[in-house]
Coordinates of C-alpha atoms (C1' of nucleotides) in Angstrom, one line a residue:
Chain E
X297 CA 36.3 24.4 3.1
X298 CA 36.6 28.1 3.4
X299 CA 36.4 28.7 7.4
X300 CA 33.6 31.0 7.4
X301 CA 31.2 28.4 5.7
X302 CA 32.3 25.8 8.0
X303 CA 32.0 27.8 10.9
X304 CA 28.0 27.8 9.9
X305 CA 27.9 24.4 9.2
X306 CA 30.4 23.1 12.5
X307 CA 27.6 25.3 14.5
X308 CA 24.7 23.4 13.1
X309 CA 23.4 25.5 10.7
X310 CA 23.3 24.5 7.4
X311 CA 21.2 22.2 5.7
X312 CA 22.3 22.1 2.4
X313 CA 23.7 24.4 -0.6
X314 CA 23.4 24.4 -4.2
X315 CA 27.2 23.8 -4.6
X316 CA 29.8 23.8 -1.3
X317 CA 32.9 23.8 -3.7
X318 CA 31.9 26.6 -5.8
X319 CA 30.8 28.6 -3.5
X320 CA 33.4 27.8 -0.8
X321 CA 35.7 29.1 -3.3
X322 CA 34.1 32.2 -4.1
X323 CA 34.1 33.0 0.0
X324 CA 38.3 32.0 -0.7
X325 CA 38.8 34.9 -3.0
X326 CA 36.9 38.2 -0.5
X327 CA 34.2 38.8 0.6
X328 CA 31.0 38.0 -0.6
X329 CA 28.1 39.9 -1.2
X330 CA 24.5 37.8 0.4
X331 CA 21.1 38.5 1.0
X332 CA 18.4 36.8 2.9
X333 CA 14.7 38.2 2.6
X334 CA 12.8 39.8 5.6
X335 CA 8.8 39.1 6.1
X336 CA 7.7 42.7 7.6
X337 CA 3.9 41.9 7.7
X338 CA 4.1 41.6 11.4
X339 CA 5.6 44.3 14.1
X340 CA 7.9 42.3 15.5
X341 CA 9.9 39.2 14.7
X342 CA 10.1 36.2 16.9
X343 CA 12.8 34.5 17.7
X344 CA 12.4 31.7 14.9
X345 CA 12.9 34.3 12.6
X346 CA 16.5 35.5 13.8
X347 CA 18.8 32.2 12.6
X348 CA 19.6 33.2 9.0
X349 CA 20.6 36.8 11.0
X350 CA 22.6 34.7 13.8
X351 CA 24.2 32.8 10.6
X352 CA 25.0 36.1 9.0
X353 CA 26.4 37.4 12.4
X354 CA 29.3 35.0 11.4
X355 CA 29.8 35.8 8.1
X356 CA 29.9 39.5 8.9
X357 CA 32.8 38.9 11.3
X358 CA 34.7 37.3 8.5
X359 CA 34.0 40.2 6.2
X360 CA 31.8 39.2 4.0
X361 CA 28.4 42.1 3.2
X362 CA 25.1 41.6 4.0
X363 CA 22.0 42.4 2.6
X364 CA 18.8 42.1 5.1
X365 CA 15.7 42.3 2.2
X366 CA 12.5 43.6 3.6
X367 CA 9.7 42.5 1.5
X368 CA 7.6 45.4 1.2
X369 CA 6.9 44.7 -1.8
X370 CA 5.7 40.8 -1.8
X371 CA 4.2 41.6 1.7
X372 CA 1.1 43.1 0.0
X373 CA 0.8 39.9 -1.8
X374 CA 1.7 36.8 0.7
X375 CA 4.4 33.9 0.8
X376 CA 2.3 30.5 0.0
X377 CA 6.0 28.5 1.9
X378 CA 4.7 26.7 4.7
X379 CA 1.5 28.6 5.2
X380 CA -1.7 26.6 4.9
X381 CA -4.2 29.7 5.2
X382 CA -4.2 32.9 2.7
X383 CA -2.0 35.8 4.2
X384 CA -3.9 39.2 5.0
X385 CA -2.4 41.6 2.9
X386 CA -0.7 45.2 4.8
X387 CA -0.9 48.7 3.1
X388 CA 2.6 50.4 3.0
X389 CA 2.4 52.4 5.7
X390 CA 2.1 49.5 8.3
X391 CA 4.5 47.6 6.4
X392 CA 7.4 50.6 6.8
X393 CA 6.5 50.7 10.6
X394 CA 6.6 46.8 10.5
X395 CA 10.7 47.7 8.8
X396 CA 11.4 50.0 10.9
X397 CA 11.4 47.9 14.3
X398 CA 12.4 44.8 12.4
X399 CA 15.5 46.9 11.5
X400 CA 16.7 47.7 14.9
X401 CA 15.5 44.0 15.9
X402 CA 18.4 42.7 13.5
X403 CA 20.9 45.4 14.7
X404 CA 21.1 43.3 17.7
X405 CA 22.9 40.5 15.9
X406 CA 24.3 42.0 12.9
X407 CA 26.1 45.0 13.1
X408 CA 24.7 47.9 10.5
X409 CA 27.4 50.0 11.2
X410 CA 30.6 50.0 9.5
X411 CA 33.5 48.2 11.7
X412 CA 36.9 47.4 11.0
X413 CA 37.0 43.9 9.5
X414 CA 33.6 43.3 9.4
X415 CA 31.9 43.3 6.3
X416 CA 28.9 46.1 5.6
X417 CA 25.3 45.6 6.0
X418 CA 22.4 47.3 4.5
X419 CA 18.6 46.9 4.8
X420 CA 16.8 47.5 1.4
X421 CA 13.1 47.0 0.5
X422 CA 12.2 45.2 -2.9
X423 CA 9.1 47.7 -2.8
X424 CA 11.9 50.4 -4.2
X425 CA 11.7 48.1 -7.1
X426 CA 8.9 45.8 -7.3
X427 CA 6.1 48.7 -7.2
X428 CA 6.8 50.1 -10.5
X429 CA 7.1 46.9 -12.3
X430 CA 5.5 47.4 -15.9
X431 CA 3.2 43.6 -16.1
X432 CA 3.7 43.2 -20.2
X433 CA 7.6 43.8 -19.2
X434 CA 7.7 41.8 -16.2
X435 CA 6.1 38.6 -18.4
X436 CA 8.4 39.6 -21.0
X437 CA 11.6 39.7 -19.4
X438 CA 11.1 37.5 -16.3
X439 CA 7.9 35.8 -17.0
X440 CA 9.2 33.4 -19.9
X441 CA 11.7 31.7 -18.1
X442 CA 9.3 30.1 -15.7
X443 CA 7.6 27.2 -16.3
X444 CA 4.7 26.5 -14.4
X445 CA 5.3 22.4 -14.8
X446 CA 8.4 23.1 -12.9
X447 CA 6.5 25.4 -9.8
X448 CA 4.3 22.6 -9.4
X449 CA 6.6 20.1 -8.5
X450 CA 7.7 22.1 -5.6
X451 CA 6.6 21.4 -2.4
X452 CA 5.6 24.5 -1.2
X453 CA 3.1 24.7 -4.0
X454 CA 1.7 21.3 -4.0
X455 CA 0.8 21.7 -0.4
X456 CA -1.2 24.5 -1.0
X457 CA -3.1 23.2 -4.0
X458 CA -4.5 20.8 -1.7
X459 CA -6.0 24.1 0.3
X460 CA -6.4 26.7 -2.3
X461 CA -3.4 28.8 -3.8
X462 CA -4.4 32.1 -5.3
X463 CA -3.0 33.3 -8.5
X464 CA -1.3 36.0 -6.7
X465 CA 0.1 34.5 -4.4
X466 CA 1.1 31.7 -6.9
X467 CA 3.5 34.6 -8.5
X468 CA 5.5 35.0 -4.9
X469 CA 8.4 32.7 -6.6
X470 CA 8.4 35.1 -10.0
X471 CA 9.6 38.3 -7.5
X472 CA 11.3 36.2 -5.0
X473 CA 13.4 35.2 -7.9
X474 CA 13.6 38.7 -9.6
X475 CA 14.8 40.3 -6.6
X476 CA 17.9 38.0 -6.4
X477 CA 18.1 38.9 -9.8
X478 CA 18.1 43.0 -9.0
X479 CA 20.8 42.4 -6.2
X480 CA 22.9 40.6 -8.6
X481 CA 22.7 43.3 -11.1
X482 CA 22.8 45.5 -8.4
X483 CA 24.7 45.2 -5.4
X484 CA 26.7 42.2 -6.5
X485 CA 24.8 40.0 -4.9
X486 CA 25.6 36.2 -5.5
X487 CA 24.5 34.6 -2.3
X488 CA 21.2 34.4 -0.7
X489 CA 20.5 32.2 2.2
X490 CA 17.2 31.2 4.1
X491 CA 15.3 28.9 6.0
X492 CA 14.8 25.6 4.0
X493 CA 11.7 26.3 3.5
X494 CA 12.8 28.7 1.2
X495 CA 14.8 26.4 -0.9
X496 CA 12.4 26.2 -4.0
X497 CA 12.5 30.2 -4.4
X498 CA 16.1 30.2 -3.8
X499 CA 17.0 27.7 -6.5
X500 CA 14.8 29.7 -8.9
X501 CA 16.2 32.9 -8.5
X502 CA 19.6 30.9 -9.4
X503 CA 18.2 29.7 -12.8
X504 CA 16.4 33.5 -13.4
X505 CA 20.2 34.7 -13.0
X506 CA 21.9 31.7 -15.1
X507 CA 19.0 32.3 -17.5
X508 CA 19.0 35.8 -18.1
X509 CA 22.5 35.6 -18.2
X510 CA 24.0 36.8 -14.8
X511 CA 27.2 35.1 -12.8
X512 CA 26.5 32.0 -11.2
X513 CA 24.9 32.6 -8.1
X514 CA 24.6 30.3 -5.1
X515 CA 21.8 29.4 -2.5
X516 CA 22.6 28.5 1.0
X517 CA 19.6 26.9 3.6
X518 CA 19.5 26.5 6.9
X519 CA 17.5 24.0 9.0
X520 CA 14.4 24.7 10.5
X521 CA 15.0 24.9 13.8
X522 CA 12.9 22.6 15.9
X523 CA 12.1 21.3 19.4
X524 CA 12.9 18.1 20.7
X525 CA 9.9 17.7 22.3
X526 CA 8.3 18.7 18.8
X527 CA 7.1 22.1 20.1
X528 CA 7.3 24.8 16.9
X529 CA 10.0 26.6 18.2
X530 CA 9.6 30.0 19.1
X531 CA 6.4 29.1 20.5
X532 CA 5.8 29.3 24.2
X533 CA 2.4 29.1 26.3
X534 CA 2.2 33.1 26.1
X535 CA 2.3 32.8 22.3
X536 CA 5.9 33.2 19.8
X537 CA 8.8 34.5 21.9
X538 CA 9.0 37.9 19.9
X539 CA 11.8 40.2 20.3
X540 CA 10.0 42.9 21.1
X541 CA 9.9 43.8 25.3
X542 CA 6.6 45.0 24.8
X543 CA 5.4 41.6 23.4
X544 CA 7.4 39.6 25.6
X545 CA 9.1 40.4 28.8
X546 CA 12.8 39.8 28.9
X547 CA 11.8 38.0 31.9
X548 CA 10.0 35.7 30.3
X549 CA 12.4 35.6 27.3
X550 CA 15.1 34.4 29.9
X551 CA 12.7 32.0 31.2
X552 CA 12.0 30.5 27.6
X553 CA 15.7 29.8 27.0
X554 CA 16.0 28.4 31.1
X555 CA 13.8 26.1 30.2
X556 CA 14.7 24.1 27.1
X557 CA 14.6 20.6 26.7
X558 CA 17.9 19.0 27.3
X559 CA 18.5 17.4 24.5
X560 CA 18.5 21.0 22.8
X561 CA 20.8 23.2 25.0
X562 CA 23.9 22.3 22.9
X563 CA 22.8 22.9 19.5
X564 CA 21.1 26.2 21.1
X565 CA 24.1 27.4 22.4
X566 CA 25.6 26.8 19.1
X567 CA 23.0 28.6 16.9
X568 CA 21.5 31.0 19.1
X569 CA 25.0 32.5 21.0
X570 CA 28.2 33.7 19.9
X571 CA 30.0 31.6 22.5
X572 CA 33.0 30.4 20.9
X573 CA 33.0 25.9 20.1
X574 CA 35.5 25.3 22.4
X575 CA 33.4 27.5 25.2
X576 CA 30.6 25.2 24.1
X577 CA 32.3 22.2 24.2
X578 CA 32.6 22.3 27.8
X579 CA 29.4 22.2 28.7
X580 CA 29.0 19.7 26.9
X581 CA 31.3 17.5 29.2
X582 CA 30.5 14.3 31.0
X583 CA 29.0 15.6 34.5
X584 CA 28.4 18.4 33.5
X585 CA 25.5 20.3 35.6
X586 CA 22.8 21.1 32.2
X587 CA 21.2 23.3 34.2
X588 CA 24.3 26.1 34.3
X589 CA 24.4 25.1 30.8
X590 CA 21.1 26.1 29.9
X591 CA 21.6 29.4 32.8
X592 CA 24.4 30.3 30.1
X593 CA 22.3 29.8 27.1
X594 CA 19.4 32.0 28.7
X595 CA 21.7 34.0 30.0
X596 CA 23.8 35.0 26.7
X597 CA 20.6 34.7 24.3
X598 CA 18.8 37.2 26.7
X599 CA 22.5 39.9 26.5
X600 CA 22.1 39.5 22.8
X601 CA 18.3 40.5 22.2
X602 CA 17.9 42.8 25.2
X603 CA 21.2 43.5 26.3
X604 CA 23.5 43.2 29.6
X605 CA 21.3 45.5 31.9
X606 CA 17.7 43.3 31.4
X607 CA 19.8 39.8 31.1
X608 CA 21.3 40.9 34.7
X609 CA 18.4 41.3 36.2
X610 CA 16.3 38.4 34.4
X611 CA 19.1 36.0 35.7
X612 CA 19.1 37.9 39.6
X613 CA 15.6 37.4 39.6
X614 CA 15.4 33.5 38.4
X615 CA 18.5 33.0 40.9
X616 CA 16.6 34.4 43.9
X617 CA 13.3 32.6 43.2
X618 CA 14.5 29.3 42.1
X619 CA 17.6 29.0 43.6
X620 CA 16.0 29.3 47.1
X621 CA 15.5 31.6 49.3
X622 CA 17.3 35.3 48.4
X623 CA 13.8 37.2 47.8
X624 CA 14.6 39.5 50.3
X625 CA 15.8 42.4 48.9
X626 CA 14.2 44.7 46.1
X627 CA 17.3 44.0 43.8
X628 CA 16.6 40.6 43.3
X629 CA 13.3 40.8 42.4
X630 CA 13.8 43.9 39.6
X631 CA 13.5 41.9 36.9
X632 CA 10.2 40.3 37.3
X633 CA 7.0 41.6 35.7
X634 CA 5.1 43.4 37.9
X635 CA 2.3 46.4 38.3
X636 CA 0.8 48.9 41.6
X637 CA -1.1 48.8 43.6
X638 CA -2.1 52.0 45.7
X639 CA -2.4 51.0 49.5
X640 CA -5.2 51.8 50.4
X641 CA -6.9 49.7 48.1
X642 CA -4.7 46.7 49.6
X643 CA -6.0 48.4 53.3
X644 CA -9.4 47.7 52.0
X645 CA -8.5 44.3 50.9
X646 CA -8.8 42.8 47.5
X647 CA -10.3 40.1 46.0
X648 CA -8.1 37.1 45.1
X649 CA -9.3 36.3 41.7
X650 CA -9.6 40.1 41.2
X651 CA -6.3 40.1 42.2
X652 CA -4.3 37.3 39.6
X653 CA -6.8 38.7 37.2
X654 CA -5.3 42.1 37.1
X655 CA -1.4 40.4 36.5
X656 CA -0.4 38.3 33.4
X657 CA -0.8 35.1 35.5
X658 CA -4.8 35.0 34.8
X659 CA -6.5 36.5 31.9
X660 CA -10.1 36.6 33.2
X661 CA -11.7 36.2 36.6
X662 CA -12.6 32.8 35.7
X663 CA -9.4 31.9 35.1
X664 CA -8.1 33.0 38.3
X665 CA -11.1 31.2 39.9
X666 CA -9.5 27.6 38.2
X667 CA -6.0 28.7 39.5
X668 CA -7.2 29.1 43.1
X669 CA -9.7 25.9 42.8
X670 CA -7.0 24.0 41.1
X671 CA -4.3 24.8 44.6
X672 CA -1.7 26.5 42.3
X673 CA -2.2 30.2 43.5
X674 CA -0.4 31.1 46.2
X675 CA 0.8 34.9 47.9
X676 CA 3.9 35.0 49.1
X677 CA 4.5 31.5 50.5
X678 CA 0.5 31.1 51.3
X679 CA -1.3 29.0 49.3
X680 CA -4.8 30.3 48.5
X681 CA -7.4 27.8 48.0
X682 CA -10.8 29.9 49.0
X683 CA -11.8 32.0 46.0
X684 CA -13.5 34.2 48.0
X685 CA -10.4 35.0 50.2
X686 CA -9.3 38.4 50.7
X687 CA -6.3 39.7 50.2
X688 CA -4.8 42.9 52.5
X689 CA -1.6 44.1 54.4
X690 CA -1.7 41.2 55.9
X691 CA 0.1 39.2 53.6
X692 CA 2.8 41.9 52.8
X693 CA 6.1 40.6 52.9
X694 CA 9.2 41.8 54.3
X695 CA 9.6 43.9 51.7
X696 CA 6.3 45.8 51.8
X697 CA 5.1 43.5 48.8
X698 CA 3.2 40.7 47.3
X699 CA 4.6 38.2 45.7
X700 CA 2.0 36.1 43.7
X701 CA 2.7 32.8 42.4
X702 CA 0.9 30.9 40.0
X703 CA 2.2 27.1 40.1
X704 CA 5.9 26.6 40.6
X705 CA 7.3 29.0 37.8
X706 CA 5.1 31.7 37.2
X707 CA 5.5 35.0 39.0
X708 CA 4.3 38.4 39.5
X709 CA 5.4 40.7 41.9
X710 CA 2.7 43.8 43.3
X711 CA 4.1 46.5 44.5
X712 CA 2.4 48.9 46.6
X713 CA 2.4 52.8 45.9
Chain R
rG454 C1' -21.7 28.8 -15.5
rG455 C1' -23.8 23.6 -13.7
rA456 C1' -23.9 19.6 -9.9
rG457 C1' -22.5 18.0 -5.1
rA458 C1' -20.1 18.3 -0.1
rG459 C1' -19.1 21.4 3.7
rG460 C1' -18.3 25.9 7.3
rU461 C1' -18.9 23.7 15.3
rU462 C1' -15.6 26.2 21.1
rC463 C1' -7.4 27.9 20.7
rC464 C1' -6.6 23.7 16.7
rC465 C1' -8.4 19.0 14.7
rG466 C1' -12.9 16.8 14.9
rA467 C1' -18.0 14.4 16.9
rG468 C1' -22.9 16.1 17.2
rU469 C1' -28.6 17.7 12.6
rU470 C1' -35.6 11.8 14.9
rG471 C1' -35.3 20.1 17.8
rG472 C1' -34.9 20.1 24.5
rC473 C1' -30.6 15.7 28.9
rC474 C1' -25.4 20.9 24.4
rA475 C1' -21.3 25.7 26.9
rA476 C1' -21.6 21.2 23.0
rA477 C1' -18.1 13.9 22.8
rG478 C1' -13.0 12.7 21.7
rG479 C1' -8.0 14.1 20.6
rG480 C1' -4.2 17.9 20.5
rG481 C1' -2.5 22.2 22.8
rG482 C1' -2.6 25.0 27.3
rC483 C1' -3.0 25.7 32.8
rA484 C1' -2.8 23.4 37.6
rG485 C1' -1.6 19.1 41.1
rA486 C1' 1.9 14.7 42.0
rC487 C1' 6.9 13.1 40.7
rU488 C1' 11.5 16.0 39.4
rG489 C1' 16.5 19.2 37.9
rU490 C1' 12.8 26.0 36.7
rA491 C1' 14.0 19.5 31.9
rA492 C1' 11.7 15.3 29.5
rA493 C1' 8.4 11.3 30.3
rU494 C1' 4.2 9.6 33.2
rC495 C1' -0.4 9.9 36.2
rU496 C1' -4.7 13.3 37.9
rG497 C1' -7.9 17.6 37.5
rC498 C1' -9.3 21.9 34.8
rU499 C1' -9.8 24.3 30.0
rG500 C1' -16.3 30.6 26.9
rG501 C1' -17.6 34.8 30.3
rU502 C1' -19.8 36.9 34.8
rU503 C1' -21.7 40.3 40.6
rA504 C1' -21.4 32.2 39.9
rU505 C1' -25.4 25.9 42.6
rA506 C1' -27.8 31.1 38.6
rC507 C1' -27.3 34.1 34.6
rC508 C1' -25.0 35.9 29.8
rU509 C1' -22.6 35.3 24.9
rU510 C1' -21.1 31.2 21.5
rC511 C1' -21.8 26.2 16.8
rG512 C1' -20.1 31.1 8.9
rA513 C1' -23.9 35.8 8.5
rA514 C1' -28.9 37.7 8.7
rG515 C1' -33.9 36.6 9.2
rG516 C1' -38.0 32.9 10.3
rU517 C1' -40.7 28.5 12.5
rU518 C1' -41.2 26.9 17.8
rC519 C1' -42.6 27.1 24.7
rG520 C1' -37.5 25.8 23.1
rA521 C1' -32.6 25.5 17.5
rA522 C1' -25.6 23.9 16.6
rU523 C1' -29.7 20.8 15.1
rC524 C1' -35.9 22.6 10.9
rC525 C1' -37.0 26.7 6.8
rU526 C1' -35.3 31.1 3.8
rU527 C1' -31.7 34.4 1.9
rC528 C1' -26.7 35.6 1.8
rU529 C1' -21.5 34.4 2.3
rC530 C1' -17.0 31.5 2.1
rU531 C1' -14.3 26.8 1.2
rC532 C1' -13.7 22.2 -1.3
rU533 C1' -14.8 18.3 -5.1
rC534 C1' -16.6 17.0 -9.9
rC535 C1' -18.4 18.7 -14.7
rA536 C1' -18.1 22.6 -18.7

RNA sequence: GGAGAGGUUCCCGAGUUGGCCAAAGGGGGCAGACUGUAAAUCUGCUGGUUAUACCUUCGAAGGUUCGAAUCCUUCUCUCUCCA
């Protein structure tokens, strides 16, 4: 098999393809020209939503192009796949914002600039040609090769005629299928890949191609990534893990990846870094210590999204507080969330649940009021179990902080201005 | 267009002889115990607040009542069957 295809499917990616030899042959011959589609109707994409980009990370390194597809154009009408409830639709102005981070959210795995031996990458956006679409011409040209018999059968549509399936959104497979068919005629497109979910619209787009007589094109899936513990992946107790700092703290990013199940940190390291196999294949070793395997996999995952500087200081900071002891200087503690607090409002003393309440570790005053009741807020090493306690210079570290814990792993560091 | 069934707290889902309902149960989440910053298990908590009381919630707006998630009216949305 051509060693870029097997390369994705020795690292766990690939669920299945519309034909291996065929298109393992085509990836023989140079480099191949593939797409995979881009949902932009939020601002920032989670982490569930980077493996076809991971995948394509690979096949950029052996030179063959990509195509990242933002559907600006299907955005404004919704994608029925695995959705049980009606998508809002976005006007285009939020959906080129939405484009514009998501862009610089895949330039952390694939690389949009040209480099020697790496194939080329390009963002488009079907809106360029979807918008303009006449709809007698559309049913014309594209239309009659569909038969609705057929979209019934698939999954993704039988689901939703149990809940309700607009007509609209019924016609997401039509342009899903006409786009591969543009990049085709296009850009020389002959590959798209995407989650399995996707499968249905994939294969369509094929037969649009064969059918309106393009070259044979090929579909590639990938699995849905899930959780051992059957957790949606991508999901943490703070809501999805996006990418964006702003949404998520590369803190608590790190912290996400520290903590996997066991029984995942293998096929993690394997889809989510660029470690080599063989690198991989240690830590998979009889004896071996999971937990530095899963340090690496936080570790590496957090370089890729948010790069060397925040992974640093994400890992110093887990080091000092788990590993024991080592709170004692300012470095260690850099990468932890954290606001101000002027001192004299500490010299007046504050409030314990006003306190939490104000950091990420407790939404609301009642909240904080559980934590404290409930014996897992503590300051510094103090546990506080009086929610009426006050909280002052008293309880200021070594450091001229406060360190507030909420349970064993949550932490939020106050420092005082 | 006609007939019927429904919209309950983060999710699923009880609750409609009106008060004992901030609303059963499960899931999820948080915390405690045990641990390896894992999983599993057990326990507690899980609308908000100036907190033994008060405030806002049971599709929306009105109404009846001392008192409504529960009764009435209108509206709205979803589903099923018929045409």
């Amino acid at each position: 098999m051509n060693p870029a295809l097997q390369t994705l499917v020795d690292r766990g990616f690939v669920k299945s393809c519309t034909d291996y030899e065929a298109l393992s042959a085509l990836m023989d011959e140079g480099p191949v020209t593939l797409y995979v589609g881009v949902d932009p109707t939020g601002s920032s994409l989670h982490i569930g939503h980077m493996v076809p980009f991971f995948a394509m990370h690979h096949l950029q390194r052996a030179g063959h192009n990509l195509i990242a597809l933002v559907g600006g154009g299907t955005a404004m009408i919704g994608d029925p796949s695995g959705k049980t409830e009606l998508r809002q639709m976005l006007s285009p102005e939020e959906i080129r914002a939405n484009s514009a981070s998501i862009r610089d959210q895949i330039g952390t795995v694939i690389e949009f600039n040209e480099g020697p031996g790496m194939g080329k990458a390009v963002m488009l956006n079907n809106a360029d040609w979807l918008t303009d679409l006449n709809y007698i011409d559309f049913l014309r040209e594209v239309g009659r090769h569909f038969s609705v018999n057929r979209m019934l059968t698939f999954e993704s549509y039988k689901q939703r005629l149990e809940r309700g399936l607009s007509f609209v959104e019924f016609n997401y497979q039509l342009l899903q299928s006409y786009d591969y068919w543009i990049l085709s005629q296009e850009h020389g497109c002959r590959l798209q890949i995407g989650g399995d979910d996707q499968w249905g619209n994939i294969v369509s787009g094929i037969d649009l191609i064969r059918k309106m007589g393009g070259e044979q094109c090929f579909g590639l899936t990938f699995n849905l990534i899930t959780r051992s513990d059957g957790h949606k992946m991508g999901k943490s107790e703070k809501g999805a893990v996006f990418l964006d700092p702003n949404l998520f703290s590369p803190y608590d990013f790190y912290q996400y990846w520290r903590n996997v199940n066991d029984e995942d940190v293998i096929r993690f390291l394997k889809l989510f870094t660029f470690l080599s196999l063989d690198e991989i294949t240690f830590y998979e070793k009889e004896g071996m210590n999971i937990n530095e395997a899963k340090e690496r996999l936080a570790y590496e995952q957090t370089k890729i999204i948010h790069g060397e500087a925040e992974a640093e200081k994400a890992r110093t900071a887990a080091r000092a507080l788990f590993g024991g002891g080592g709170l004692d200087s300012t470095e260690n503690r850099e990468g932890m969330p954290h606001i101000s607090i002027p001192r004299a409002e500490l010299e007046a003393g504050i409030g314990v649940l006003d306190l939490f309440s104000r950091t990420d570790l407790a939404k609301t005053n009642s909240e904080a009021r559980r934590l404290v009741q409930g014996g897992g807020a503590w300051v510094g090493e103090q546990r506080i179990d009086d929610p009426r306690a006050m909280i002052d210079t008293s309880f200021l570290d070594a450091e001229d902080e406060l360190l507030l814990r909420a349970g064993k792993k949550r932490y939020f560091r106050i420092v005082i201005v």
